[in-house]
C-alpha cells in the first residue's frame, strides 16, 4: 500500500497521524505524511516520508495566543489567504502515487486530493464529528441540550466547512482541474469512509452507528524508551514522591500569569510537588517555587507514568496519554471538544467532575486531593486501554478496504 496521510493543526492533530504512518511502515507499506512543515523533524525521527505544508496559520495562532478577542478577530481576517497557500502546497500531493488518502477534516483539501487521484478517501477522526447519534450531542457544541435534540445538533459539524467552501472550490478548479464542490466530509463518512481513532473504553460506539464506524482505539506512537530527560527533570523526579503534572497545551484562558499563580497556590495547599509544563504559554509562572519544576514540555508517554495526578485542559491527546499511564486526571476544559472529553473522563471513574466556572486555588486543591483516590480505577482502565492497538486495527482496515477495491 501507498497510503497518503494528510493532516493539519497543532501537534495533537499531527501526532496520531504520525503514529498511523509508523504502524503502516512497520506493516511493510509506504506511507507519506503531509502536515505543517514544523513537524518535519518529528516525522524524520520516526523514519516517515514527509510532505511539508504551509504552517503560517499555526504561526498566526502562536502570535495571538493570550492576546484577547480583538487580536483573534484581527488575525481571522488573514486566514483566507493563508488557507489558499496551505491548499496550494497540498496540490503537489496530487502528483504522487497513492492507493488511499486518510485525511484530517482540518486539512479541508484531503477529499479533493483523493478525488483527483481517483482513490478512496477515509476520514481519520480523533473525535466524533460527522456521524449523528441520539446518544449524545455534537462534542463541539458549547451548549447543553435536551436529549431530544442530540441528533439535530450534529448539523453544526458541516457548518464548520461553510466559511472556507469558496476558497476550496476555487483551488479545486484552478489547481486540480476539478469542478464544483467536493463531497462534504459528512457525506463521505456516511458512505463508510471513516476511522474513529479513540478508545471504546472512553467512548463506546453508540447503538445507532454502524458497526464499521465504532471506535478502534487510539493511534499511539511507540513509547520513547530511548528518550533522555533533561538532568534537572530527572533529578526532580528522583528527589521525592511522584508529583502532580499540570499542563494546558495550547489552551489558555487569556491570563497565563493568573492561571499559573492559581495553580501554584493550589499545589501549595495540597502539600504536593508539581511539574508545570508551560506548553504554548497557557501557564506563565512569575517566579521559581520550592517543590515545583517548570518545564516547556516533555513526552507524555515518558513523564505521566512518573506522576501522581495529571491536571490538564481535556485535549484528547493528553487525555489518552494519561489514560494509558494509569494516572487519575483533573480536567479544566477551555473550549471546543474539551468539555465533552472532560465529562467522558469523569464517567469512566478516572477523573472527578470537570472544573468549570471560576477557578480558585482552593477548588483546584480539593479536586486534586479527590483525584488521588481514583488511582485504582485509573490503573484498571489503563490495563484495558493498553491492551488495544488502534493503529494496527486501522492498518488492517485500510488493507481490507484496498483488497475489496481490487476484487
PDB file of N, CA, C and O in Angstrom, residues 109-133:
ATOM      1  N   UNK A 109      -8.658  20.073   2.124  1.00  0.00           N
ATOM      2  CA  UNK A 109      -8.435  19.616   0.757  1.00  0.00           C
ATOM      3  C   UNK A 109      -8.233  18.128   0.606  1.00  0.00           C
ATOM      4  O   UNK A 109      -8.090  17.644  -0.528  1.00  0.00           O
ATOM      5  N   UNK A 110      -8.208  17.386   1.699  1.00  0.00           N
ATOM      6  CA  UNK A 110      -7.950  15.951   1.626  1.00  0.00           C
ATOM      7  C   UNK A 110      -8.873  15.198   0.675  1.00  0.00           C
ATOM      8  O   UNK A 110      -8.399  14.446  -0.197  1.00  0.00           O
ATOM      9  N   UNK A 111     -10.193  15.372   0.776  1.00  0.00           N
ATOM     10  CA  UNK A 111     -11.084  14.658  -0.140  1.00  0.00           C
ATOM     11  C   UNK A 111     -10.854  15.030  -1.611  1.00  0.00           C
ATOM     12  O   UNK A 111     -11.000  14.189  -2.500  1.00  0.00           O
ATOM     13  N   UNK A 112     -10.477  16.291  -1.868  1.00  0.00           N
ATOM     14  CA  UNK A 112     -10.231  16.710  -3.247  1.00  0.00           C
ATOM     15  C   UNK A 112      -8.983  16.048  -3.818  1.00  0.00           C
ATOM     16  O   UNK A 112      -8.952  15.669  -5.004  1.00  0.00           O
ATOM     17  N   UNK A 113      -7.946  15.889  -3.005  1.00  0.00           N
ATOM     18  CA  UNK A 113      -6.743  15.183  -3.462  1.00  0.00           C
ATOM     19  C   UNK A 113      -7.092  13.734  -3.801  1.00  0.00           C
ATOM     20  O   UNK A 113      -6.652  13.190  -4.826  1.00  0.00           O
ATOM     21  N   UNK A 114      -7.900  13.101  -2.966  1.00  0.00           N
ATOM     22  CA  UNK A 114      -8.323  11.719  -3.244  1.00  0.00           C
ATOM     23  C   UNK A 114      -9.126  11.655  -4.545  1.00  0.00           C
ATOM     24  O   UNK A 114      -8.946  10.740  -5.361  1.00  0.00           O
ATOM     25  N   UNK A 115     -10.014  12.636  -4.736  1.00  0.00           N
ATOM     26  CA  UNK A 115     -10.813  12.675  -5.968  1.00  0.00           C
ATOM     27  C   UNK A 115      -9.918  12.819  -7.194  1.00  0.00           C
ATOM     28  O   UNK A 115     -10.120  12.148  -8.212  1.00  0.00           O
ATOM     29  N   UNK A 116      -8.930  13.708  -7.111  1.00  0.00           N
ATOM     30  CA  UNK A 116      -8.022  13.930  -8.238  1.00  0.00           C
ATOM     31  C   UNK A 116      -7.197  12.675  -8.539  1.00  0.00           C
ATOM     32  O   UNK A 116      -6.924  12.357  -9.698  1.00  0.00           O
ATOM     33  N   UNK A 117      -6.813  11.943  -7.491  1.00  0.00           N
ATOM     34  CA  UNK A 117      -6.033  10.717  -7.662  1.00  0.00           C
ATOM     35  C   UNK A 117      -6.901   9.522  -8.050  1.00  0.00           C
ATOM     36  O   UNK A 117      -6.386   8.483  -8.482  1.00  0.00           O
ATOM     37  N   UNK A 118      -8.214   9.650  -7.830  1.00  0.00           N
ATOM     38  CA  UNK A 118      -9.113   8.539  -8.121  1.00  0.00           C
ATOM     39  C   UNK A 118      -9.004   7.400  -7.132  1.00  0.00           C
ATOM     40  O   UNK A 118      -9.130   6.227  -7.508  1.00  0.00           O
ATOM     41  N   UNK A 119      -8.759   7.717  -5.853  1.00  0.00           N
ATOM     42  CA  UNK A 119      -8.588   6.688  -4.821  1.00  0.00           C
ATOM     43  C   UNK A 119      -9.568   6.959  -3.676  1.00  0.00           C
ATOM     44  O   UNK A 119     -10.117   8.056  -3.552  1.00  0.00           O
ATOM     45  N   UNK A 120      -9.808   5.962  -2.809  1.00  0.00           N
ATOM     46  CA  UNK A 120     -10.725   6.168  -1.685  1.00  0.00           C
ATOM     47  C   UNK A 120     -10.233   7.255  -0.736  1.00  0.00           C
ATOM     48  O   UNK A 120      -9.030   7.421  -0.521  1.00  0.00           O
ATOM     49  N   UNK A 121     -11.188   7.982  -0.168  1.00  0.00           N
ATOM     50  CA  UNK A 121     -10.912   8.998   0.853  1.00  0.00           C
ATOM     51  C   UNK A 121     -11.492   8.517   2.178  1.00  0.00           C
ATOM     52  O   UNK A 121     -12.679   8.211   2.267  1.00  0.00           O
ATOM     53  N   UNK A 122     -10.644   8.441   3.199  1.00  0.00           N
ATOM     54  CA  UNK A 122     -11.059   7.958   4.521  1.00  0.00           C
ATOM     55  C   UNK A 122     -10.755   9.040   5.553  1.00  0.00           C
ATOM     56  O   UNK A 122      -9.608   9.487   5.672  1.00  0.00           O
ATOM     57  N   UNK A 123     -11.764   9.473   6.278  1.00  0.00           N
ATOM     58  CA  UNK A 123     -11.555  10.458   7.341  1.00  0.00           C
ATOM     59  C   UNK A 123     -11.003   9.753   8.573  1.00  0.00           C
ATOM     60  O   UNK A 123     -11.579   8.769   9.043  1.00  0.00           O
ATOM     61  N   UNK A 124      -9.870  10.244   9.078  1.00  0.00           N
ATOM     62  CA  UNK A 124      -9.340   9.744  10.345  1.00  0.00           C
ATOM     63  C   UNK A 124      -9.750  10.718  11.432  1.00  0.00           C
ATOM     64  O   UNK A 124      -9.175  11.796  11.557  1.00  0.00           O
ATOM     65  N   UNK A 125     -10.771  10.359  12.184  1.00  0.00           N
ATOM     66  CA  UNK A 125     -11.361  11.288  13.154  1.00  0.00           C
ATOM     67  C   UNK A 125     -10.884  10.979  14.567  1.00  0.00           C
ATOM     68  O   UNK A 125     -11.002   9.844  15.035  1.00  0.00           O
ATOM     69  N   UNK A 126     -10.367  12.001  15.236  1.00  0.00           N
ATOM     70  CA  UNK A 126      -9.870  11.864  16.598  1.00  0.00           C
ATOM     71  C   UNK A 126     -10.961  12.141  17.623  1.00  0.00           C
ATOM     72  O   UNK A 126     -10.751  11.974  18.820  1.00  0.00           O
ATOM     73  N   UNK A 127     -12.118  12.584  17.158  1.00  0.00           N
ATOM     74  CA  UNK A 127     -13.292  12.764  17.997  1.00  0.00           C
ATOM     75  C   UNK A 127     -14.513  12.591  17.103  1.00  0.00           C
ATOM     76  O   UNK A 127     -14.418  12.731  15.879  1.00  0.00           O
ATOM     77  N   UNK A 128     -15.677  12.259  17.669  1.00  0.00           N
ATOM     78  CA  UNK A 128     -16.876  12.104  16.838  1.00  0.00           C
ATOM     79  C   UNK A 128     -17.337  13.455  16.309  1.00  0.00           C
ATOM     80  O   UNK A 128     -17.549  14.390  17.077  1.00  0.00           O
ATOM     81  N   UNK A 129     -17.471  13.562  14.992  1.00  0.00           N
ATOM     82  CA  UNK A 129     -17.804  14.858  14.393  1.00  0.00           C
ATOM     83  C   UNK A 129     -18.930  14.795  13.373  1.00  0.00           C
ATOM     84  O   UNK A 129     -19.707  15.738  13.273  1.00  0.00           O
ATOM     85  N   UNK A 130     -19.010  13.749  12.583  1.00  0.00           N
ATOM     86  CA  UNK A 130     -19.872  13.800  11.400  1.00  0.00           C
ATOM     87  C   UNK A 130     -20.933  12.718  11.340  1.00  0.00           C
ATOM     88  O   UNK A 130     -21.749  12.733  10.427  1.00  0.00           O
ATOM     89  N   UNK A 131     -20.931  11.780  12.248  1.00  0.00           N
ATOM     90  CA  UNK A 131     -21.912  10.696  12.197  1.00  0.00           C
ATOM     91  C   UNK A 131     -22.933  10.919  13.308  1.00  0.00           C
ATOM     92  O   UNK A 131     -22.633  10.695  14.484  1.00  0.00           O
ATOM     93  N   UNK A 132     -24.123  11.382  12.971  1.00  0.00           N
ATOM     94  CA  UNK A 132     -25.100  11.741  14.007  1.00  0.00           C
ATOM     95  C   UNK A 132     -25.487  10.548  14.875  1.00  0.00           C
ATOM     96  O   UNK A 132     -25.462   9.403  14.444  1.00  0.00           O
ATOM     97  N   UNK A 133     -25.849  10.857  16.098  1.00  0.00           N
ATOM     98  CA  UNK A 133     -26.357   9.861  17.038  1.00  0.00           C
ATOM     99  C   UNK A 133     -27.324  10.553  17.979  1.00  0.00           C
ATOM    100  O   UNK A 133     -27.191  11.755  18.257  1.00  0.00           O
TER     101      UNK A 133
END
